[in-house]
XYZ file of C-alpha atoms in Angstrom:
764
model
C -17.876 -61.581 -5.528
C -19.501 -61.511 -8.962
C -21.194 -58.184 -8.129
C -17.897 -56.674 -6.949
C -16.158 -57.692 -10.191
C -18.987 -56.218 -12.252
C -18.830 -52.959 -10.279
C -15.080 -52.698 -10.793
C -15.513 -53.336 -14.509
C -18.130 -50.579 -14.696
C -15.797 -48.123 -12.921
C -12.882 -49.034 -15.189
C -15.122 -48.665 -18.248
C -16.259 -45.227 -17.036
C -12.688 -44.050 -16.414
C -11.490 -45.465 -19.736
C -14.308 -43.748 -21.614
C -13.631 -40.432 -19.934
C -9.887 -40.671 -20.547
C -10.628 -40.304 -24.265
C -12.210 -36.873 -23.749
C -10.031 -33.929 -24.763
C -10.149 -30.190 -25.382
C -8.010 -28.447 -27.984
C -7.929 -25.109 -29.732
C -5.962 -21.980 -30.483
C -5.495 -18.769 -28.491
C -4.880 -15.615 -30.512
C -4.282 -11.892 -30.080
C -7.609 -10.237 -30.825
C -5.922 -7.194 -32.387
C -3.724 -8.915 -35.000
C -5.175 -12.463 -35.019
C -1.728 -13.960 -34.367
C -1.241 -16.996 -32.134
C -0.041 -16.299 -28.581
C 2.756 -18.439 -27.153
C 3.080 -19.383 -23.443
C -0.570 -18.684 -22.579
C -1.709 -20.698 -19.556
C -5.095 -22.380 -20.020
C -6.513 -24.566 -17.275
C -9.528 -25.850 -15.356
C -9.315 -24.413 -11.772
C -11.383 -27.161 -10.158
C -9.333 -29.956 -11.709
C -6.048 -28.016 -11.612
C -5.380 -29.427 -15.049
C -4.276 -27.471 -18.089
C -1.686 -26.744 -20.770
C 0.530 -23.967 -22.142
C 0.203 -22.869 -25.765
C 2.977 -23.555 -28.290
C 4.582 -21.104 -30.730
C 1.411 -21.107 -32.859
C -0.926 -20.577 -29.906
C -2.235 -24.153 -29.955
C -3.016 -26.283 -26.917
C -4.541 -29.638 -25.994
C -5.822 -30.904 -22.644
C -6.556 -34.617 -22.432
C -8.246 -37.079 -20.056
C -11.141 -34.786 -19.096
C -14.356 -35.888 -17.360
C -17.679 -35.077 -18.988
C -19.630 -32.156 -17.559
C -19.616 -28.362 -17.424
C -16.540 -26.714 -15.908
C -14.977 -23.288 -15.617
C -11.928 -22.671 -17.807
C -9.429 -19.804 -17.520
C -6.797 -18.515 -19.964
C -4.254 -15.964 -18.718
C -1.226 -14.197 -20.171
C 0.731 -11.173 -19.009
C -0.378 -8.020 -20.850
C -3.785 -9.439 -21.836
C -7.180 -9.523 -20.165
C -7.764 -12.889 -18.465
C -10.431 -15.054 -20.115
C -12.927 -16.884 -17.920
C -15.894 -18.957 -19.047
C -17.757 -22.239 -18.744
C -17.425 -25.079 -21.223
C -19.303 -28.371 -21.464
C -16.991 -31.322 -22.077
C -18.708 -33.998 -24.125
C -17.457 -37.465 -24.987
C -14.661 -37.435 -27.528
C -12.836 -34.405 -28.914
C -13.920 -30.878 -27.936
C -12.748 -27.562 -29.391
C -12.433 -24.052 -27.926
C -10.681 -21.127 -29.646
C -10.060 -17.996 -27.567
C -9.222 -14.392 -28.492
C -7.433 -12.372 -25.801
C -7.546 -8.578 -25.759
C -4.415 -6.580 -24.829
C -4.834 -4.924 -21.440
C -2.729 -2.764 -19.139
C -4.645 -4.139 -16.166
C -2.564 -6.667 -14.264
C -3.305 -10.356 -14.854
C -6.158 -11.755 -12.752
C -6.008 -14.924 -10.706
C -8.613 -17.469 -9.659
C -9.660 -17.010 -6.020
C -9.608 -20.346 -4.169
C -10.594 -19.182 -0.663
C -14.216 -18.937 -1.853
C -15.952 -22.120 -3.019
C -16.845 -21.163 -6.590
C -13.298 -20.719 -8.039
C -13.958 -17.436 -9.799
C -11.793 -14.523 -10.895
C -11.910 -11.547 -8.549
C -14.039 -9.515 -10.980
C -16.633 -12.343 -10.921
C -16.747 -12.744 -7.138
C -19.602 -11.289 -5.131
C -17.334 -11.128 -2.068
C -14.273 -8.867 -2.278
C -11.061 -10.838 -1.690
C -7.568 -9.336 -1.640
C -4.950 -11.313 -3.578
C -1.163 -10.982 -3.547
C 1.608 -13.126 -4.976
C 4.289 -13.984 -2.461
C 6.982 -13.037 -4.972
C 5.563 -9.489 -5.059
C 5.509 -9.269 -1.246
C 9.101 -10.534 -1.007
C 10.399 -7.731 -3.221
C 9.501 -5.351 -0.373
C 12.148 -6.906 1.890
C 9.982 -7.995 4.829
C 11.947 -10.298 7.203
C 8.995 -12.663 7.785
C 5.885 -13.823 5.953
C 3.467 -12.013 8.258
C 5.359 -8.709 7.911
C 4.961 -8.982 4.139
C 1.241 -9.695 4.449
C 0.951 -6.570 6.601
C 1.556 -4.417 3.507
C -1.849 -5.405 2.024
C -4.433 -2.592 2.482
C -6.642 -3.311 5.498
C -4.114 -5.726 7.004
C -1.663 -4.883 9.809
C 0.618 -6.809 12.163
C 0.714 -6.924 15.955
C 4.288 -7.875 16.793
C 6.681 -8.784 19.568
C 9.978 -7.916 17.907
C 10.603 -9.210 14.397
C 10.199 -12.971 14.715
C 6.764 -12.920 16.374
C 3.833 -11.367 14.531
C 0.095 -11.852 14.034
C -2.130 -10.552 11.235
C -4.674 -7.866 12.120
C -7.627 -7.473 9.740
C -9.581 -4.255 10.192
C -8.774 -4.081 13.888
C -9.400 -7.760 14.746
C -6.691 -10.343 15.424
C -5.757 -13.603 17.217
C -8.744 -15.995 17.403
C -10.919 -13.614 15.410
C -8.794 -14.112 12.277
C -8.567 -17.625 10.888
C -5.434 -18.749 9.043
C -5.639 -21.491 6.410
C -2.608 -23.325 5.052
C -2.522 -26.425 2.836
C -6.315 -26.163 2.685
C -6.847 -26.659 6.451
C -7.288 -24.292 9.394
C -4.072 -23.617 11.278
C -4.296 -24.402 14.997
C -1.186 -23.582 17.059
C -2.372 -21.874 20.260
C -2.902 -18.697 18.206
C -4.777 -17.038 21.067
C -1.441 -16.101 22.687
C -0.123 -12.586 22.233
C 3.478 -13.740 21.902
C 2.701 -16.519 19.410
C 3.733 -15.987 15.802
C 2.093 -17.205 12.619
C 4.098 -20.446 12.679
C 4.365 -20.788 8.898
C 7.459 -20.255 6.769
C 7.137 -18.418 3.446
C 8.955 -21.197 1.560
C 6.570 -23.128 -0.659
C 3.768 -20.570 -0.434
C 2.707 -19.204 -3.804
C 0.134 -16.551 -2.938
C -2.000 -15.046 -0.190
C -5.723 -14.310 -0.156
C -7.389 -12.138 2.473
C -11.103 -12.099 3.226
C -11.736 -8.875 5.148
C -14.924 -9.410 7.076
C -16.928 -12.219 8.675
C -16.303 -15.497 6.844
C -18.012 -17.724 9.399
C -20.366 -18.964 6.686
C -17.428 -20.598 4.880
C -15.106 -21.425 7.775
C -17.006 -21.401 11.081
C -15.903 -20.056 14.458
C -12.817 -17.810 14.623
C -13.439 -16.426 11.115
C -15.668 -13.585 12.315
C -12.909 -11.047 11.637
C -11.674 -12.503 8.368
C -9.512 -15.204 6.837
C -5.884 -15.299 5.794
C -5.633 -18.038 3.143
C -2.137 -19.242 2.191
C -1.982 -21.040 -1.157
C 0.807 -23.657 -1.393
C 2.955 -23.888 -4.502
C 1.464 -25.944 -7.315
C 2.947 -29.138 -8.645
C 4.940 -28.941 -11.880
C 3.152 -29.230 -15.213
C 2.748 -32.784 -16.572
C 5.937 -34.446 -17.822
C 8.221 -31.738 -16.492
C 10.727 -31.153 -13.684
C 11.549 -27.833 -12.044
C 13.977 -26.834 -9.323
C 15.276 -23.710 -7.628
C 17.776 -22.454 -5.069
C 17.271 -19.189 -3.181
C 19.361 -17.069 -0.812
C 18.539 -13.888 1.115
C 20.552 -11.642 3.425
C 19.164 -8.976 5.776
C 21.702 -6.342 6.839
C 19.802 -5.293 9.963
C 19.464 -8.713 11.606
C 22.427 -10.233 9.765
C 19.673 -12.606 8.720
C 20.510 -15.496 6.440
C 17.627 -17.242 4.683
C 18.208 -20.108 2.282
C 16.143 -22.736 0.568
C 15.878 -25.200 -2.264
C 13.034 -27.029 -3.925
C 12.280 -29.527 -6.653
C 9.011 -30.399 -8.395
C 8.434 -33.189 -10.889
C 5.285 -34.547 -12.558
C 4.461 -37.391 -14.887
C 1.147 -38.058 -16.579
C -0.524 -38.968 -13.296
C 1.949 -38.895 -10.410
C 3.378 -35.658 -8.994
C 5.992 -34.928 -6.324
C 7.553 -31.912 -4.639
C 10.110 -31.302 -1.905
C 11.276 -28.029 -0.364
C 13.768 -27.195 2.396
C 14.314 -23.786 3.986
C 16.081 -22.185 6.935
C 16.041 -18.775 8.615
C 18.543 -17.365 11.081
C 18.580 -13.845 12.569
C 20.411 -12.009 15.352
C 18.853 -9.268 17.500
C 17.479 -6.501 15.300
C 18.760 -2.925 15.293
C 16.348 -0.169 16.247
C 16.451 3.261 14.658
C 18.788 4.439 17.425
C 21.491 1.902 16.481
C 20.944 -0.359 19.515
C 20.030 -4.018 19.231
C 16.848 -5.225 20.940
C 18.060 -7.948 23.261
C 16.774 -11.468 22.609
C 14.757 -10.572 19.502
C 16.853 -13.198 17.659
C 15.191 -16.227 16.113
C 15.932 -19.190 13.876
C 13.772 -21.551 11.889
C 13.957 -24.760 9.833
C 11.216 -25.804 7.451
C 10.421 -28.884 5.357
C 7.562 -29.200 2.892
C 6.760 -32.284 0.808
C 3.912 -33.230 -1.478
C 2.582 -36.164 -3.444
C -0.196 -36.001 -6.011
C -2.151 -38.353 -8.236
C -4.486 -37.264 -11.018
C -6.724 -39.431 -13.155
C -9.580 -38.429 -15.404
C -12.331 -38.182 -12.789
C -10.222 -38.349 -9.656
C -7.573 -36.056 -8.184
C -5.800 -36.413 -4.870
C -2.808 -34.835 -3.153
C -1.045 -35.311 0.162
C 1.101 -32.552 1.697
C 3.304 -32.445 4.790
C 4.998 -29.506 6.493
C 7.396 -29.637 9.437
C 8.460 -26.353 10.992
C 10.888 -26.062 13.891
C 11.679 -22.637 15.320
C 13.356 -21.045 18.318
C 12.051 -17.591 19.186
C 13.593 -15.267 21.705
C 11.048 -13.203 23.658
C 12.461 -9.654 23.786
C 11.833 -7.496 26.837
C 14.442 -4.718 26.780
C 17.455 -3.131 25.127
C 20.237 -4.675 27.191
C 23.336 -6.693 26.411
C 24.509 -5.913 22.864
C 25.455 -9.118 21.070
C 25.174 -10.820 17.683
C 24.498 -14.262 19.124
C 22.068 -16.391 17.129
C 21.057 -18.596 20.081
C 17.903 -17.349 21.837
C 18.382 -16.268 25.435
C 15.904 -16.783 28.263
C 12.962 -16.403 28.024
C 12.458 -18.098 24.677
C 10.129 -20.525 22.912
C 10.883 -23.727 21.068
C 8.165 -24.738 18.627
C 7.640 -27.913 16.635
C 4.779 -27.837 14.152
C 3.603 -30.766 11.996
C 0.946 -30.188 9.319
C -0.361 -33.155 7.342
C -3.194 -32.615 4.877
C -4.926 -34.459 2.075
C -7.309 -33.151 -0.556
C -9.334 -35.405 -2.831
C -11.685 -34.344 -5.617
C -14.022 -36.762 -7.355
C -15.703 -35.514 -10.535
C -19.128 -36.769 -11.515
C -21.214 -35.630 -14.445
C -21.698 -31.866 -13.748
C -20.908 -32.174 -10.023
C -17.968 -32.969 -7.783
C -17.078 -33.896 -4.229
C -14.191 -32.118 -2.477
C -12.820 -33.838 0.647
C -10.074 -32.237 2.754
C -8.620 -33.928 5.830
C -5.858 -32.623 8.044
C -3.801 -33.132 11.169
C -1.786 -30.482 13.017
C 0.561 -31.371 15.853
C 1.850 -28.325 17.718
C 4.386 -28.697 20.529
C 5.077 -25.364 22.243
C 7.758 -25.135 24.920
C 8.622 -21.985 26.818
C 11.798 -21.643 28.851
C 11.973 -19.002 31.555
C 14.819 -17.653 33.681
C 13.834 -18.978 37.123
C 17.407 -18.754 38.421
C 18.075 -15.234 37.178
C 19.264 -13.813 40.501
C 22.220 -11.539 41.198
C 24.810 -14.327 40.946
C 23.453 -15.364 37.555
C 23.542 -11.759 36.381
C 27.221 -11.520 37.342
C 27.932 -14.775 35.492
C 26.030 -13.467 32.507
C 28.254 -10.411 32.344
C 31.439 -12.509 32.615
C 30.818 -14.161 29.267
C 27.878 -14.974 27.053
C 29.423 -18.179 25.771
C 29.352 -19.650 29.273
C 25.731 -18.532 29.684
C 24.742 -20.177 26.414
C 26.296 -23.461 27.558
C 24.275 -23.303 30.793
C 21.224 -22.382 28.747
C 21.615 -25.465 26.571
C 22.279 -27.761 29.521
C 19.556 -26.478 31.848
C 16.920 -24.902 29.620
C 16.267 -27.901 27.415
C 15.921 -30.195 30.447
C 12.893 -28.452 31.942
C 10.421 -26.240 30.157
C 8.341 -23.914 32.289
C 5.522 -24.274 29.779
C 5.140 -27.400 27.622
C 1.911 -27.665 25.641
C 0.963 -30.252 23.026
C -1.982 -29.358 20.807
C -3.283 -32.016 18.408
C -5.983 -31.066 15.920
C -7.828 -33.186 13.366
C -9.651 -31.258 10.604
C -12.273 -32.395 8.140
C -14.015 -30.448 5.383
C -16.429 -32.068 2.912
C -17.936 -29.886 0.180
C -20.293 -31.128 -2.509
C -20.703 -28.959 -5.610
C -24.202 -29.733 -6.832
C -24.986 -29.965 -10.548
C -25.429 -26.506 -11.971
C -29.133 -25.727 -12.331
C -30.086 -22.963 -14.733
C -28.098 -19.957 -13.368
C -27.502 -21.362 -9.887
C -24.237 -22.776 -8.544
C -24.672 -24.412 -5.142
C -22.307 -25.892 -2.582
C -23.274 -27.802 0.577
C -20.895 -29.190 3.144
C -19.888 -30.248 6.617
C -16.761 -29.107 8.475
C -15.267 -29.670 11.886
C -12.312 -30.276 14.174
C -11.397 -32.566 17.046
C -8.714 -31.019 19.239
C -6.864 -31.993 22.403
C -4.590 -29.809 24.524
C -2.223 -31.388 27.075
C 0.323 -29.880 29.464
C 3.660 -31.435 30.385
C 5.530 -28.462 31.895
C 5.903 -27.266 35.470
C 3.474 -24.405 34.758
C 0.233 -24.249 32.827
C -1.522 -21.368 31.120
C -4.635 -23.281 30.067
C -5.758 -26.721 31.321
C -5.848 -30.044 29.529
C -8.955 -29.922 27.366
C -10.825 -31.335 24.396
C -12.570 -29.150 21.808
C -15.007 -30.466 19.202
C -16.508 -28.472 16.333
C -19.043 -29.411 13.696
C -20.692 -27.117 11.179
C -23.180 -27.523 8.308
C -23.330 -25.025 5.457
C -24.998 -24.272 2.167
C -24.303 -21.395 -0.228
C -25.569 -20.469 -3.685
C -24.251 -18.150 -6.387
C -26.951 -16.860 -8.745
C -25.766 -15.335 -12.025
C -28.828 -13.348 -13.111
C -27.261 -11.806 -16.206
C -24.054 -10.211 -17.424
C -24.327 -7.393 -14.887
C -25.972 -8.878 -11.791
C -24.828 -11.616 -9.423
C -26.187 -12.690 -6.043
C -24.807 -14.962 -3.359
C -26.645 -16.260 -0.306
C -25.771 -18.817 2.349
C -26.695 -20.269 5.735
C -24.682 -22.170 8.339
C -25.129 -23.867 11.718
C -22.255 -24.573 14.134
C -21.845 -26.428 17.409
C -18.733 -26.323 19.621
C -18.122 -28.315 22.800
C -15.223 -27.584 25.175
C -14.320 -30.005 27.993
C -11.598 -28.753 30.324
C -10.042 -30.807 33.124
C -9.488 -29.486 36.620
C -5.996 -28.382 37.597
C -4.571 -28.092 41.090
C -6.342 -28.447 44.411
C -9.661 -26.761 45.051
C -9.275 -23.820 47.401
C -5.561 -23.441 46.818
C -3.845 -20.745 44.778
C -3.697 -21.506 41.048
C -6.679 -23.893 41.048
C -8.611 -24.126 37.754
C -12.066 -25.671 37.996
C -13.288 -28.272 35.482
C -15.144 -26.841 32.523
C -17.818 -28.136 30.165
C -19.408 -25.621 27.803
C -21.454 -25.887 24.615
C -21.754 -23.080 22.081
C -24.175 -22.925 19.132
C -24.731 -20.384 16.391
C -26.684 -19.838 13.165
C -25.067 -17.496 10.630
C -25.964 -16.196 7.217
C -24.594 -14.087 4.399
C -26.109 -12.159 1.514
C -24.140 -10.459 -1.235
C -24.841 -8.589 -4.459
C -22.486 -7.546 -7.262
C -23.472 -5.168 -10.026
C -21.450 -4.293 -13.108
C -22.674 -0.728 -13.263
C -20.754 -0.215 -16.487
C -17.947 -1.917 -18.384
C -15.397 -0.303 -16.060
C -17.411 0.266 -12.871
C -18.343 -2.502 -10.377
C -20.195 -2.295 -7.086
C -20.479 -4.892 -4.325
C -22.455 -4.993 -1.105
C -22.239 -7.837 1.405
C -24.086 -8.351 4.671
C -22.902 -11.211 6.852
C -23.109 -12.442 10.408
C -20.248 -14.175 12.177
C -19.496 -15.670 15.541
C -16.659 -16.768 17.764
C -16.841 -19.087 20.724
C -14.542 -18.041 23.601
C -11.239 -19.888 23.624
C -9.635 -21.818 26.462
C -7.404 -18.921 27.503
C -10.375 -16.578 27.876
C -12.364 -19.181 29.802
C -9.710 -20.659 32.079
C -6.456 -18.625 32.176
C -4.782 -18.216 35.538
C -1.143 -17.236 35.337
C 1.570 -14.895 34.106
C 1.740 -14.594 30.329
C 5.299 -14.057 29.074
C 5.666 -11.350 26.455
C 2.621 -9.455 27.759
C 3.869 -8.676 31.293
C 0.526 -9.421 32.888
C -1.246 -12.005 35.073
C -4.352 -13.180 33.173
C -7.493 -14.513 34.824
C -10.135 -16.152 32.628
C -13.925 -16.063 32.899
C -15.744 -19.412 32.644
C -19.107 -17.684 32.031
C -18.196 -15.940 28.767
C -20.728 -16.139 25.932
C -20.389 -16.324 22.147
C -19.254 -13.221 20.316
C -21.763 -12.499 17.540
C -21.320 -9.867 14.860
C -23.077 -8.280 11.904
C -20.917 -6.606 9.263
C -21.890 -4.594 6.218
C -19.297 -4.178 3.458
C -19.517 -1.838 0.494
C -16.947 -1.963 -2.320
C -16.797 0.232 -5.418
C -14.193 -0.272 -8.160
C -13.379 1.481 -11.410
C -10.728 0.406 -13.913
C -9.749 1.139 -17.474
C -6.546 1.033 -19.514
C -5.151 4.117 -17.742
C -6.068 3.854 -14.075
C -7.883 1.935 -11.340
C -9.723 3.263 -8.309
C -11.355 1.494 -5.358
C -13.125 2.429 -2.153
C -14.145 -0.101 0.508
C -16.185 0.699 3.592
C -17.377 -1.475 6.469
C -19.403 -1.303 9.668
C -18.980 -4.135 12.152
C -21.268 -4.493 15.198
C -20.098 -7.099 17.721
C -22.340 -8.314 20.524
C -20.573 -9.548 23.702
C -17.099 -8.600 22.493
C -14.463 -10.275 24.704
C -11.627 -8.062 25.887
C -9.020 -7.982 28.617
C -8.640 -5.123 31.081
C -6.529 -4.384 34.193
C -8.205 -4.971 37.552
C -5.930 -2.562 39.436
C -4.456 -5.377 41.557
C -1.157 -7.254 41.387
C -0.124 -10.900 41.589
C 3.567 -11.669 42.199
C 4.335 -8.022 41.374
C 2.614 -8.469 38.002
C -0.555 -6.490 37.120
C -3.708 -8.614 37.006
C -5.933 -8.524 33.911
C -9.455 -9.967 33.681
C -11.461 -11.106 30.650
C -14.699 -9.129 30.287
C -17.520 -8.757 27.740
C -19.272 -5.737 26.279
C -20.826 -4.791 22.938
C -18.408 -3.115 20.522
C -18.380 -1.403 17.141
C -15.682 -1.154 14.472
C -15.922 0.835 11.264
C -13.665 2.278 8.579
C -12.326 1.225 5.216
C -9.718 1.565 2.509
C -9.373 3.761 -0.545
C -6.838 3.354 -3.324
C -5.688 4.599 -6.706
C -3.452 2.996 -9.359
C -2.258 4.918 -12.440
C -0.728 2.984 -15.370
C -1.095 5.336 -18.379
C -1.278 3.723 -21.798
C 1.006 3.420 -23.765
C 3.417 3.945 -20.845
C 2.367 0.663 -19.218
C 5.749 0.351 -17.518
C 4.865 3.225 -15.182
C 2.791 2.606 -12.036
C 1.773 5.212 -9.467
C -0.113 3.724 -6.524
C -1.669 5.280 -3.456
C -3.815 3.773 -0.684
C -5.258 4.968 2.609
C -6.769 2.849 5.378
C -8.580 3.741 8.565
C -10.184 1.779 11.415
C -12.113 2.988 14.446
C -13.129 0.696 17.300
C -14.912 1.382 20.558
C -16.790 -0.367 23.316
C -20.430 0.373 24.137
C -19.240 2.706 26.893
C -17.370 4.784 24.315
C -13.916 3.630 25.425
C -11.613 2.806 22.481
C -10.745 -0.829 21.793
C -7.120 -1.912 22.299
C -4.709 -2.631 19.434
C -6.596 -0.629 16.816
C -4.207 0.193 13.931
C -3.402 3.827 13.290
C -4.537 5.409 10.013
C -2.011 4.745 7.254
C -1.217 6.313 3.870
C 1.034 4.526 1.351
C 2.362 6.142 -1.841
C 4.424 4.112 -4.326
C 6.144 4.842 -7.622
C 6.915 1.618 -9.502
C 8.373 0.860 -12.941
C 8.402 -2.488 -14.758
C 10.064 -3.417 -18.040
C 9.735 -6.657 -20.015
C 12.191 -7.871 -22.653
C 11.232 -11.207 -24.184
C 14.591 -11.592 -25.893
C 18.187 -11.367 -24.763
C 19.745 -12.125 -21.385
C 17.903 -9.391 -19.453
C 14.296 -10.595 -19.354
C 12.524 -8.315 -16.864
C 13.379 -5.486 -14.517
C 11.536 -3.445 -11.925
C 12.131 -0.754 -9.321
C 10.059 1.064 -6.722
C 10.178 3.796 -4.124
C 7.453 4.174 -1.503
C 6.609 6.487 1.385
C 4.541 4.879 4.143
C 2.973 7.387 6.505
C 1.421 6.169 9.755
C -0.584 8.826 11.556
C -0.798 9.528 15.268
C -2.970 7.066 17.173
C -4.649 9.134 19.854
C -7.738 6.998 20.444
C -6.338 4.431 22.855
C -7.748 2.033 25.440
C -7.345 2.582 29.161
C -4.085 0.604 29.357
C -2.497 2.021 26.184
C -0.655 5.266 25.518
C -0.811 7.652 22.567
C 1.515 6.716 19.682
C 3.089 9.523 17.601
C 2.952 9.371 13.811
C 5.923 8.592 11.582
C 6.884 8.118 7.925
C 9.134 5.404 6.470
C 10.893 5.609 3.117
C 11.406 2.304 1.272
C 12.962 1.503 -2.108
C 14.026 -1.477 -4.147
C 14.871 -2.938 -7.527
C 15.011 -6.375 -9.095
C 14.776 -8.354 -12.266
C 14.988 -11.625 -14.152
C 18.100 -12.500 -16.129
C 19.304 -15.537 -18.078
C 22.881 -16.655 -17.444
C 24.472 -19.912 -18.662
C 21.027 -21.056 -19.794
C 19.682 -20.583 -16.238
C 16.991 -18.102 -15.264
C 17.732 -16.035 -12.171
C 15.713 -13.548 -10.189
C 17.433 -10.968 -8.003
C 16.040 -8.380 -5.591
C 17.561 -5.532 -3.646
C 15.309 -3.676 -1.223
C 15.809 -1.188 1.596
C 13.222 -0.558 4.297
C 13.283 2.493 6.562
C 15.991 4.061 4.413
C 16.351 7.097 6.681
C 16.812 4.890 9.767
C 13.807 6.430 11.492
C 13.503 5.770 15.244
C 9.832 4.892 15.815
C 7.489 2.601 17.732
C 4.428 1.050 16.114
C 1.161 1.277 18.013
C 0.744 -2.492 17.467
C 4.116 -3.368 18.975
C 3.892 -5.441 22.157
C 7.192 -3.835 23.193
C 5.746 -0.322 23.125
C 5.103 -0.321 26.888
C 8.853 -0.902 27.423
C 9.716 1.933 25.019
C 11.519 -0.489 22.666
C 11.919 0.758 19.088
C 10.880 -1.053 15.933
C 13.413 -2.063 13.297
C 15.726 0.575 11.843
C 17.209 0.584 8.351
C 17.401 -2.859 6.727
C 18.789 -3.772 3.319
C 17.777 -7.149 1.906
C 19.539 -8.857 -0.988
C 17.899 -11.887 -2.579
C 18.787 -14.331 -5.347
C 16.611 -17.104 -6.763
C 18.119 -19.486 -9.351
C 15.846 -21.689 -11.458
C 17.483 -25.037 -12.201
């Protein structure tokens, strides 16, 4: 007992001593030496900082001793980034910021070293959610699809998956609240399952990220950053409303954030409700309607050498599965077939700061309950009743559909991620860690797509960033992973529908090597070589049944091997006060690529598809240009082009390869620090998608098309409240088109026609 008391006294003494450490200083304009007000200065690892006062002064208290990165950012000025050693007592740092027309940089958190993009060896795309929302996308994933190199494979409007350089589903890992999202994402008709409310920004790693995240990240990572807690001793709130003319969609939400010296809280509610969308021909796509409810809550505690936060997200959605253009209605209740999804995400992140090192522990739980209701009794009598009145049908749907789900799957996943940032040695920054999941899948419906199973992952990694000098940086890493899948038998051996028991182990070593060179003050080059892997998922190994939304009978292959890839990325960037230019190229070789192909047979009048393996190659890239001539910084002319080619070893094209795309945008932005009209912006863009003629054996050629989009918005102050409004119009000319990545293309169902979105966000 005496030893315990002494230990506690030592800890309290350490915390008390550290709580006296502080950093203060002044941030000025380098050109006129005047203090800058409202500059954000913070430590990314600790997520602790301050905002400068009217004289440009700041103070950050209760800091642990050690060397940490510090960042100062302000709109219209080049972001400052550097390391500072915090010693016991008072510390001082004065910063001079240079005016810059280049847009403000952000710290990238999807890579372990918390650096600005210009400092990263690996190229990472970053986009604020507020910027994506101004483009009027009806869902989060549709907005993400506007990032160069990223596309969306969709089933209507409510169901969409990100595609990164031609790879999707289990080859692209999604992270939210700091943990990997697991919600049966292998399925073609499964959406992202995350609402945009409470998401601050998006980061996209285009290329194998298995070194950092393990299996399923061989194609890239989509990293969703949750909103931050409010600054210390402050309270913030907001109410937002959006209306979509095409789907008569109503989106609403409200949130509140409050923080004291140590304790922090946040709460956010949101809802989404859409009717069937209108195609470019003026007809509604039957049963493309969907609705969604979302709750996000957070609790945080921050001491001098300890920081912890707990976040919870509940998402409940009902998604109609569209199949045709049939009965024209504006009902908001999904018809059969449809899915009912309940998703629970609970995560905790704890950081403990030692002298010059820190431990980062992330734990998570995801509970995904996916129910699918199918129209088993849809015979001629039911069709006649359906025509007599939809209200009667909806009553039957509520009474019968909710009582028995054709497919009822419960997926429970436990995540853990422990990263230790070693003390910085000379010019080396090193991180080692262990990651893994424990996952169970259980079936409760009358049908099954995959059997009851348990999946266990564990991975060990180490990566080092070496800053040679001002112009040269290297990054190298190594990782080992092990996955075990245990599947239970289903049915009776020898009878139709039988699935044999399964026990497979998959192992893989992967590495990455990157180099960044500041060729000149404006010119930067990056080259990265990385290997990645993906273990086959349960659907690929064990499927035996009809898959709604894909119109096919899928049969798995229990003998599938790991996919293993080697990708080379080259990125060149140039930027000055007048314009920016980038070109990114990649070559991705995949050994034992898993794909699905028709067998030429039928099961229950549905075509049978088998899972096969063959080596494959993908290559392509993106090129872009951004003009912002000084002193006309309010004017922005942007252009980007992306291309992807994918083929099997036999020379046959891969399925679902995005068509080449050219985007041209004219954008204007005005800032007015005084008065009631604070900021305003407007844009017009022409998105040209070219003909996709290189198609797989079960696809058809997709003609090219161009879509005209426009919008405007701004920030105003009314009755002492700040408000943000947006007005955007997509597909202004109401073009009738079908995307090559639409799952409804085989049924000749059009994509969305003209849509006008009006949004209002009020800061309380």
